[in-house]
XYZ file of C-alpha atoms in Angstrom:
452
model
C 0.000 0.000 0.000
C 1.339 3.435 -0.993
C 1.298 5.981 1.804
C 0.180 9.478 0.844
C 2.599 11.717 2.746
C 0.458 14.803 2.139
C -2.250 13.361 4.388
C -0.092 14.441 7.320
C -0.722 18.085 6.470
C -3.950 19.969 7.014
C -5.282 21.541 3.777
C -4.813 25.312 3.535
C -7.497 27.335 1.802
C -6.860 30.287 -0.455
C -8.409 32.530 2.186
C -5.871 31.362 4.762
C -3.018 31.950 2.328
C -4.221 35.497 1.672
C -4.512 36.210 5.382
C -0.950 35.056 5.975
C 0.345 37.041 3.008
C -1.447 40.166 4.229
C 0.137 39.675 7.648
C 3.617 39.353 6.140
C 3.101 42.525 4.087
C 2.927 44.506 7.340
C 0.195 46.832 6.174
C 1.158 47.153 2.503
C -1.693 46.812 0.048
C -1.964 43.275 -1.357
C -3.207 44.296 -4.818
C -0.765 47.175 -5.305
C 2.231 45.212 -4.029
C 1.777 41.727 -5.449
C -0.743 41.862 -8.290
C 0.480 43.067 -11.699
C -1.372 43.603 -14.948
C -0.213 42.188 -18.273
C -0.461 44.047 -21.611
C -3.569 41.932 -22.286
C -5.327 43.399 -19.236
C -4.984 40.206 -17.166
C -4.320 40.724 -13.469
C -1.697 38.195 -12.380
C -1.958 37.106 -8.774
C 0.939 35.894 -6.587
C -0.595 32.448 -6.159
C -3.399 30.290 -7.558
C -5.394 27.758 -5.571
C -7.660 24.869 -6.524
C -10.579 26.258 -4.517
C -10.568 29.308 -6.822
C -10.185 27.436 -10.099
C -12.621 24.997 -11.622
C -11.037 25.231 -15.059
C -9.714 21.960 -16.436
C -8.813 21.465 -20.076
C -7.480 18.290 -21.599
C -6.435 19.526 -24.998
C -5.359 16.367 -26.761
C -5.608 12.727 -25.793
C -2.568 10.518 -26.372
C -0.519 13.299 -27.901
C 2.468 12.449 -30.039
C 5.841 14.036 -29.156
C 6.698 17.305 -30.875
C 8.711 17.110 -34.081
C 12.052 18.871 -34.548
C 11.490 20.803 -37.776
C 14.364 21.945 -40.004
C 13.923 24.740 -42.545
C 15.620 24.361 -45.931
C 15.435 26.986 -48.690
C 15.492 25.317 -52.093
C 17.892 27.139 -54.386
C 19.449 24.026 -55.898
C 17.389 20.809 -55.855
C 20.359 18.420 -55.594
C 22.025 20.392 -52.794
C 18.739 20.760 -50.901
C 18.142 17.016 -51.171
C 21.642 16.323 -49.846
C 21.192 18.771 -46.996
C 17.837 17.247 -46.048
C 19.365 13.761 -45.853
C 22.232 15.051 -43.730
C 19.917 17.014 -41.438
C 17.652 14.016 -40.823
C 20.690 11.903 -39.985
C 21.782 14.512 -37.436
C 18.587 14.758 -35.417
C 15.923 16.589 -37.392
C 12.604 14.734 -37.560
C 10.773 16.814 -40.138
C 11.764 19.060 -43.046
C 10.218 22.216 -44.437
C 11.212 23.126 -47.980
C 10.712 26.719 -49.097
C 10.429 27.072 -52.871
C 11.593 30.078 -54.882
C 9.506 29.156 -57.920
C 7.030 26.539 -59.109
C 9.385 24.654 -61.418
C 10.889 22.505 -58.638
C 11.218 18.823 -59.557
C 9.537 17.101 -56.596
C 10.816 13.621 -57.475
C 14.442 14.773 -57.502
C 13.989 16.865 -54.380
C 12.639 13.845 -52.493
C 15.098 11.296 -53.902
C 16.152 8.751 -51.219
C 14.465 10.723 -48.440
C 12.535 8.599 -45.915
C 8.794 8.902 -46.513
C 7.044 6.393 -44.281
C 7.457 8.071 -40.882
C 8.710 11.559 -41.739
C 6.546 14.645 -42.265
C 7.499 17.179 -44.935
C 6.221 20.722 -45.322
C 6.306 22.715 -48.561
C 6.070 26.474 -48.309
C 6.005 28.679 -51.379
C 5.426 32.444 -51.630
C 3.150 32.094 -54.642
C -0.153 30.400 -55.444
C 0.040 27.665 -58.061
C -2.554 24.947 -58.597
C -0.058 23.063 -60.749
C 2.649 23.018 -58.081
C 0.130 21.845 -55.478
C -1.094 19.116 -57.854
C 2.457 17.843 -58.406
C 3.146 17.612 -54.692
C -0.244 16.003 -54.017
C 0.297 13.417 -56.755
C 3.726 12.500 -55.406
C 2.354 12.193 -51.856
C -0.554 10.008 -53.005
C 1.631 7.749 -55.128
C 4.282 7.308 -52.433
C 2.006 7.329 -49.376
C 3.966 10.286 -48.011
C 3.008 12.602 -45.153
C 3.081 16.023 -46.804
C 1.786 19.433 -45.743
C 1.498 22.259 -48.261
C 1.656 25.771 -46.830
C -0.503 28.195 -48.803
C -1.880 31.397 -47.271
C -3.220 34.140 -49.598
C -4.556 36.134 -46.640
C -1.145 35.929 -45.010
C 0.280 37.250 -48.299
C -2.130 40.184 -48.126
C -1.204 40.895 -44.503
C 2.548 40.806 -45.112
C 2.851 42.184 -48.638
C -0.182 44.460 -48.866
C -1.424 42.696 -52.005
C -3.027 39.390 -52.913
C -1.121 36.974 -55.127
C -3.545 37.983 -57.926
C -6.700 39.395 -56.364
C -9.291 38.198 -53.861
C -11.546 36.456 -56.375
C -8.789 34.726 -58.328
C -6.917 33.625 -55.216
C -9.982 31.993 -53.720
C -10.974 30.520 -57.065
C -7.611 28.729 -57.059
C -8.001 27.711 -53.412
C -11.394 26.172 -54.090
C -9.923 24.287 -57.053
C -7.119 23.020 -54.814
C -9.591 22.024 -52.100
C -11.644 19.952 -54.531
C -8.668 18.014 -55.927
C -6.124 17.801 -53.106
C -6.102 15.156 -50.396
C -3.209 16.479 -48.293
C -3.372 19.515 -45.976
C -2.819 22.730 -47.937
C -3.987 25.696 -45.837
C -1.600 27.432 -43.457
C -2.288 30.408 -41.222
C 0.917 32.431 -40.978
C 0.069 33.866 -37.568
C 3.669 34.560 -36.549
C 3.559 37.953 -38.236
C 1.124 39.262 -35.621
C 3.545 38.521 -32.769
C 6.578 39.756 -34.693
C 4.770 43.006 -35.510
C 4.115 43.763 -31.838
C 0.586 42.655 -30.972
C -0.324 41.419 -27.511
C -1.375 37.806 -26.992
C -5.128 38.434 -27.051
C -4.787 40.197 -30.406
C -2.626 37.372 -31.766
C -5.278 34.805 -30.859
C -8.211 36.867 -32.132
C -6.526 37.779 -35.434
C -5.476 34.173 -35.985
C -9.015 32.963 -35.346
C -10.478 35.614 -37.658
C -7.858 34.660 -40.271
C -8.979 31.011 -40.045
C -12.635 32.020 -40.219
C -12.113 33.747 -43.565
C -11.017 30.422 -45.073
C -13.942 28.566 -43.551
C -16.272 31.161 -45.031
C -14.702 31.406 -48.482
C -13.682 27.806 -49.258
C -16.594 25.496 -49.948
C -15.174 22.444 -48.190
C -11.997 21.925 -46.180
C -11.500 18.212 -45.644
C -7.938 18.346 -44.373
C -6.252 19.620 -41.199
C -5.324 23.297 -41.132
C -1.771 24.257 -40.182
C -1.250 27.268 -37.922
C 2.238 28.704 -37.610
C 2.826 30.835 -34.529
C 5.711 32.864 -33.130
C 6.438 32.318 -29.449
C 7.530 35.201 -27.228
C 9.481 35.382 -24.026
C 6.645 35.536 -21.443
C 7.053 31.874 -20.483
C 3.744 30.905 -18.854
C 1.637 33.262 -20.978
C 3.058 31.695 -24.127
C 2.245 28.192 -22.881
C -1.304 29.371 -22.225
C -1.424 31.081 -25.648
C -0.907 27.848 -27.554
C -3.393 26.019 -25.355
C -5.967 28.793 -25.844
C -5.346 28.731 -29.596
C -6.211 25.042 -29.817
C -9.357 25.523 -27.737
C -10.495 28.481 -29.855
C -9.775 26.668 -33.113
C -11.737 23.603 -32.018
C -14.649 25.803 -30.957
C -14.716 27.549 -34.345
C -14.159 24.375 -36.366
C -17.198 22.690 -34.805
C -19.385 25.459 -36.225
C -18.284 24.383 -39.723
C -18.372 20.637 -39.011
C -14.608 20.550 -39.495
C -13.516 17.520 -37.479
C -9.740 17.835 -37.701
C -7.288 19.049 -35.072
C -5.206 22.007 -36.176
C -1.520 21.312 -36.696
C 0.553 23.898 -34.814
C 4.076 24.817 -35.911
C 5.889 27.065 -33.442
C 9.019 29.118 -33.930
C 10.671 31.666 -31.611
C 9.783 35.302 -32.164
C 12.159 37.674 -33.916
C 10.859 40.674 -32.011
C 13.179 40.329 -29.006
C 16.253 39.077 -30.884
C 19.359 41.258 -31.017
C 22.512 41.890 -33.036
C 24.674 42.821 -30.087
C 25.451 40.195 -27.450
C 23.874 37.764 -29.922
C 24.624 34.668 -27.836
C 21.814 35.756 -25.490
C 19.517 34.864 -28.404
C 20.210 31.196 -27.608
C 18.847 31.658 -24.089
C 15.774 33.419 -25.443
C 15.045 30.770 -28.058
C 15.521 27.959 -25.533
C 12.816 29.241 -23.177
C 10.556 30.065 -26.133
C 10.918 26.531 -27.484
C 10.114 25.210 -24.015
C 6.906 27.257 -23.961
C 6.012 25.951 -27.417
C 6.521 22.326 -26.398
C 4.623 22.623 -23.117
C 1.863 24.528 -24.898
C 1.302 21.586 -27.215
C 2.991 22.516 -30.506
C 3.060 19.649 -33.000
C 6.344 20.792 -34.533
C 8.989 23.283 -33.433
C 11.326 25.062 -35.864
C 13.990 26.785 -33.812
C 15.464 30.126 -34.868
C 19.284 30.124 -35.196
C 20.964 32.598 -32.861
C 22.540 34.413 -35.851
C 19.530 34.357 -38.176
C 19.232 38.170 -38.105
C 22.588 38.909 -39.682
C 24.012 35.686 -41.181
C 22.903 33.735 -44.221
C 21.913 30.115 -43.650
C 24.924 28.308 -42.285
C 25.672 24.850 -40.938
C 26.860 26.014 -37.523
C 23.816 28.162 -36.717
C 21.416 25.452 -37.904
C 23.245 22.775 -35.900
C 23.159 24.791 -32.668
C 19.433 25.540 -33.135
C 18.679 21.877 -33.804
C 20.795 20.752 -30.851
C 18.824 23.004 -28.508
C 15.702 21.014 -29.403
C 17.549 17.698 -29.185
C 18.632 18.547 -25.639
C 15.080 19.492 -24.666
C 13.718 16.282 -26.155
C 16.283 13.645 -25.310
C 18.040 15.021 -22.237
C 15.279 17.060 -20.591
C 12.553 14.564 -21.619
C 10.092 17.192 -22.779
C 8.516 14.584 -25.037
C 7.605 12.148 -22.259
C 4.491 13.750 -20.748
C 1.178 14.371 -22.502
C -0.238 17.867 -21.920
C 2.262 18.660 -19.173
C 0.511 21.916 -18.241
C -2.826 20.222 -17.456
C -3.878 20.905 -13.880
C -1.506 23.837 -13.284
C -3.926 26.364 -11.780
C -1.979 29.405 -13.013
C -1.698 28.156 -16.610
C -5.284 26.880 -16.649
C -6.533 30.270 -15.476
C -4.398 32.146 -17.996
C -5.655 29.851 -20.754
C -9.278 30.571 -19.872
C -8.766 34.334 -19.597
C -6.814 34.612 -22.852
C -9.364 32.488 -24.698
C -12.305 34.498 -23.341
C -10.745 37.862 -24.201
C -9.690 36.687 -27.654
C -13.162 35.331 -28.389
C -14.706 38.704 -27.532
C -12.288 40.489 -29.869
C -12.916 37.907 -32.600
C -16.674 38.483 -32.347
C -16.097 42.232 -32.587
C -14.074 41.744 -35.794
C -16.802 39.543 -37.290
C -19.545 42.005 -36.362
C -17.655 44.705 -38.268
C -17.369 42.722 -41.484
C -14.650 40.174 -40.860
C -10.876 40.072 -40.961
C -10.278 40.880 -44.645
C -12.718 43.785 -44.491
C -11.004 45.155 -41.389
C -7.607 44.843 -43.108
C -8.829 46.771 -46.141
C -10.257 49.476 -43.879
C -6.938 49.642 -41.992
C -8.471 48.915 -38.585
C -6.314 45.849 -37.873
C -3.116 47.667 -38.860
C -4.003 50.587 -36.604
C -4.555 48.304 -33.607
C -1.278 46.490 -34.277
C 0.620 49.795 -34.525
C -0.857 50.992 -31.236
C 0.104 47.794 -29.445
C 3.608 47.811 -30.944
C 4.127 51.445 -29.922
C 3.246 50.643 -26.306
C 5.762 47.807 -26.201
C 8.405 49.933 -27.928
C 7.922 52.639 -25.316
C 8.489 50.092 -22.549
C 11.729 49.004 -24.231
C 12.921 52.547 -24.931
C 12.280 53.558 -21.312
C 14.103 50.509 -19.959
C 11.024 48.895 -18.431
C 11.213 46.010 -20.888
C 14.743 44.670 -20.767
C 16.864 42.915 -23.373
C 20.120 41.997 -21.682
C 23.180 43.090 -23.587
C 21.193 45.669 -25.535
C 19.347 48.157 -23.333
C 20.692 46.656 -20.093
C 24.373 45.918 -19.419
C 25.527 46.434 -23.030
C 29.107 45.612 -23.954
C 30.374 48.870 -25.448
C 33.319 47.054 -27.036
C 31.041 44.741 -28.998
C 31.331 45.439 -32.751
C 28.963 44.041 -35.385
C 29.276 46.100 -38.571
C 31.930 43.780 -40.035
C 29.786 40.670 -39.452
C 26.580 41.641 -41.259
C 25.795 39.326 -44.172
C 22.094 40.270 -44.123
C 20.350 43.604 -43.594
C 18.788 43.148 -40.135
C 16.351 46.057 -40.121
C 12.986 46.887 -41.677
C 13.468 47.279 -45.418
C 11.862 50.218 -47.180
C 10.144 49.266 -50.450
C 7.803 52.069 -51.593
C 5.180 50.701 -53.996
C 1.456 50.668 -54.593
C -0.442 48.219 -52.393
C -4.080 47.393 -51.802
C -3.672 47.755 -48.044
C -0.997 48.966 -45.650
C 1.068 45.832 -44.955
C 1.739 44.639 -41.423
C 5.443 45.196 -40.750
C 7.521 42.920 -38.561
C 9.946 44.972 -36.486
C 12.339 44.120 -33.697
C 12.390 46.171 -30.500
C 16.139 46.839 -30.645
C 16.351 48.113 -34.233
C 16.670 51.844 -33.524
C 19.218 51.346 -30.758
C 21.255 48.972 -32.905
C 21.292 51.372 -35.863
C 22.598 54.095 -33.583
C 25.398 51.840 -32.322
C 26.332 50.696 -35.836
C 26.553 54.292 -37.043
C 29.335 55.114 -34.545
C 31.407 51.936 -34.870
């Protein structure tokens, strides 16, 4: 018989805890001293107790471990194939190919790659029914697990224009939906985080983004992929992914869509820095941890030098090894829904989901996500949120170590820039104002580079 050691202790109610805390504060106000408010308007308490929380979500039964996803940009088919084989042999469990054009030879790209138990993603910044058909035919013939990543609304958000126009893009999507058996829709939700929105906005905009596809595509008989960027607020980000799955399932039921969404998570770019760049590894590690504990199906880590270096073997290997350590040495793959039953995370999940649902309903009442983008309302809200966060950084209230706190004045970076790490100016005519991804440290870094 197993003895329950906790039976020796009398249970302590939340009221008793509060009384003791108030006593220890020696007259200081409990709410002013210990309760803080997040940018989402959530009041975070110093402790959470089971007699104050009846929330209990079990998000997924018998979950499979997260996949370590490696990004490969396809410039040369033979070299990309070789790199994919090498990457899989060195710990990656899934590959995402990004195409430059629609003339890629799928058979040669996939030559000798394992198909039976390995998932492959294909992202291309264009909309081609022929390219989708080729990939679908190869997957069907070879019984491969493929995901195509197509997102015309994401193109509109990021670029300011559709691939062609609204009608033509959705005409192609409906043609793809009627002939394609593998998943083909992706929601590129990472742009909302990287542009500076708070978590409630990220969830609501993602849900409204999904809803546009449900409304405009006649039948979606495949899982939908949602790609998210994960920030540095550890527990909030865990709750964000959990809330996202709950909200998606709630919406999907309204359309009789009976598939779980497939979540790909990658660390945010917003808090990454040029100076003291090794701190980026610490940031991405905790962000990957949040993604895993939040229930991401696949995690694509961001190399520590991704801002200023071209793709390189060392950066990719370090990023991949971070995930290998979390999986095989920290055993993050051994527990299903590890955050279940944590009163703080459960409460955050409920509050984020509730607030996001209210904002989603407001967007739908005003015409929907695309309509709000065309009117500029979404962009305005994103700019306001980003400005608030930027002010916190500029004033030193939001800290990035090595950049606006304890910077190394001897650190030089100008000689090491292979990529332009700042917002690029490209004046042109667009249908809408695009949503711009921008890092918090950009202005400060430009000032430092100018005096090197």
